[in-house]
Amino acid sequence: MLVKINGSAVYGVEAIPIIIEVNWMPSGKDPMIVGLPDNAVKESWQRVESTIKTNGYEMPRTKVVVNLAPADIKKSGAAFDLPIAIGLLAATEQLKNSTALADYVIMGELSLDGALRTVKGALPIAIQARKQGFKGLIVPKVNAREAGMVNNLHVYGVEHIQEVTDFFENGEQGLTPVVVNTRDEFFDSQYAFDIDFSDVKGQENIKRALEIAAAGGHNALLIGPPGAGKTMLAKRLPTILPPLTLPEALETTKIHSVAGKLPENATLISKRPFRSPHHTISDVALVGGGSTPQPGEISLAHNGVLFLDELPEFKRSVLEVMRQPIEERKVTISRARIAVDFPASFMLMASMNPCPCGFHNHPERACTCPPGAVQKYLNKISGPLLDRIDLHVEVTPVPFNELSSERSEKTSAAIREAVIRAREIQLARFEGTPGIYCNAQMSSKQLKEICVIDNIGQALLKKAMEKLGLSARAYDRILKVSRTIADLEGAATIRPEFLAEAIQYRSLDRENWAG
Ligand SMILES: Nc1ncnc2c1ncn2[C@@H]1O[C@H](COP(=O)(O)OP(=O)(O)OP(=O)(O)O)[C@@H](O)[C@H]1O
Ligand SMILES: [Mg+2]
């Protein structure tokens, strides 16, 4: 008997329908799995066989052919175990009542005893199943809530294959679909951070710089000695960014779902992600890739923050591969048969010590690096990457008496309010330009139109650039950042004082900085 089970395969952040055909032949031997399976799928047979026998069913003695259609797309992973096993039970008529199988999509990895293990991409699979008009989706219980966000689809979470066979034998009875109130859960947890800017004592000027970065979506680099609080400050950036919108949250959740990075029983990601990969990370792990393309850290940071701590320690090649995705806000991975896009729109935060010993330009301690070491250290960061960072912020440790002071600090909520107001001004400004939402994303043509400064401003900027020895590339960055400062003030024009503040955030462009 020939049986067809509906399954799904995930490419990029979308799922496509796959039909698992199982045919039990009257003669012949040895099972065959065809339709471009990878090794994990081929090994599936071992898990299926063990599950069937452990649960008191019989393995057929004659040939079984499993075809995963369409045959021209590569199938990977172990999630086809469950549909293959159910298909086999139906084809051999050990599953008595199989008429309803056609109404469901079934996916899950089996362990040897028939217990189910997590699958990747349950959310895009559910979206696809709904689109095709299926009545229900059966997935491992740990993935059910993530899939259950999709409306108008019964999503059943199961822990064991026996629950699936019972469900169909009893005429679709015995399982309760998950109910997820996405909206309520989303809005309830949006601001439930366990860290806050008020944890950071002092550092008013750094907090101000991060407020500007958040307000304009500017990439930023924190430069300072060990223990100055760089990591602590960077981690708090998501707490002052505007709230995720529902479509943004869904997009980010899909990426995490596909990567298998959603926590068990998770639903929608409601907070902006903060990713901080270690500096030993490989190119593929950072930007994505692999024979079955998987999203990298830059995509897991989509709509949030990518924090590269100790920037000069990263391999140069790793930083180079990031350049294009930073521009395009997505990464395209091409394989023989398909090309997939992973969104990668993130704010880049980086940190570094100013020099190998860490105390260059320190107010109290002397730098012990040999001459030229500072410049050499800086040169480890590629110029083009540095070009994409609008703010350079020098962080010095707060003195002990400030650390121990009981004075209350500005909260993330207060900073966020100002950020949101400034973003609203920008949204209105860029309304007619699709794909541009904040000042950091302005093209150089828009910059010329939008960041107009008067003669006094011009004169000030010229003088400052000469005096500090700022390079030409600093010019555009200063204009963009001063536009954001103006937006935070609710000011229509870029006033000289905004320029003056923006000029402070170009440390690394100063001629004598490494000197
Ligand atoms: N302004 C501050 N307010 C409160 N705690 C602080 C402050 N600055 C530093 N700390 C404390 O010092 C610790 C070290 O800070 P952090 O790890 O952020 O430093 P860093 O600049 O990243 O150093 P490194 O270069 O060694 O990574 C923090 O975890 C925090 O406990
Ligand atoms: Mg640190």
mmCIF file of C-alpha atoms in Angstrom, residues 52 72 105 253 291 304 355 434 470 494:
data_model
loop_
_atom_site.group_PDB
_atom_site.id
_atom_site.type_symbol
_atom_site.label_atom_id
_atom_site.label_comp_id
_atom_site.label_asym_id
_atom_site.label_seq_id
_atom_site.Cartn_x
_atom_site.Cartn_y
_atom_site.Cartn_z
ATOM 1 C CA ILE A 52 8.538 0.562 15.556
ATOM 2 C CA ASP A 72 15.146 17.974 -6.664
ATOM 3 C CA VAL A 105 1.404 18.196 8.524
ATOM 4 C CA THR A 253 11.482 34.693 15.954
ATOM 5 C CA SER A 291 25.837 23.003 3.415
ATOM 6 C CA GLY A 304 18.573 43.965 17.806
ATOM 7 C CA CYS A 355 46.052 49.574 23.247
ATOM 8 C CA PRO A 434 11.323 52.550 1.654
ATOM 9 C CA LEU A 470 39.916 64.931 11.714
ATOM 10 C CA ILE A 494 21.228 71.397 13.276
#
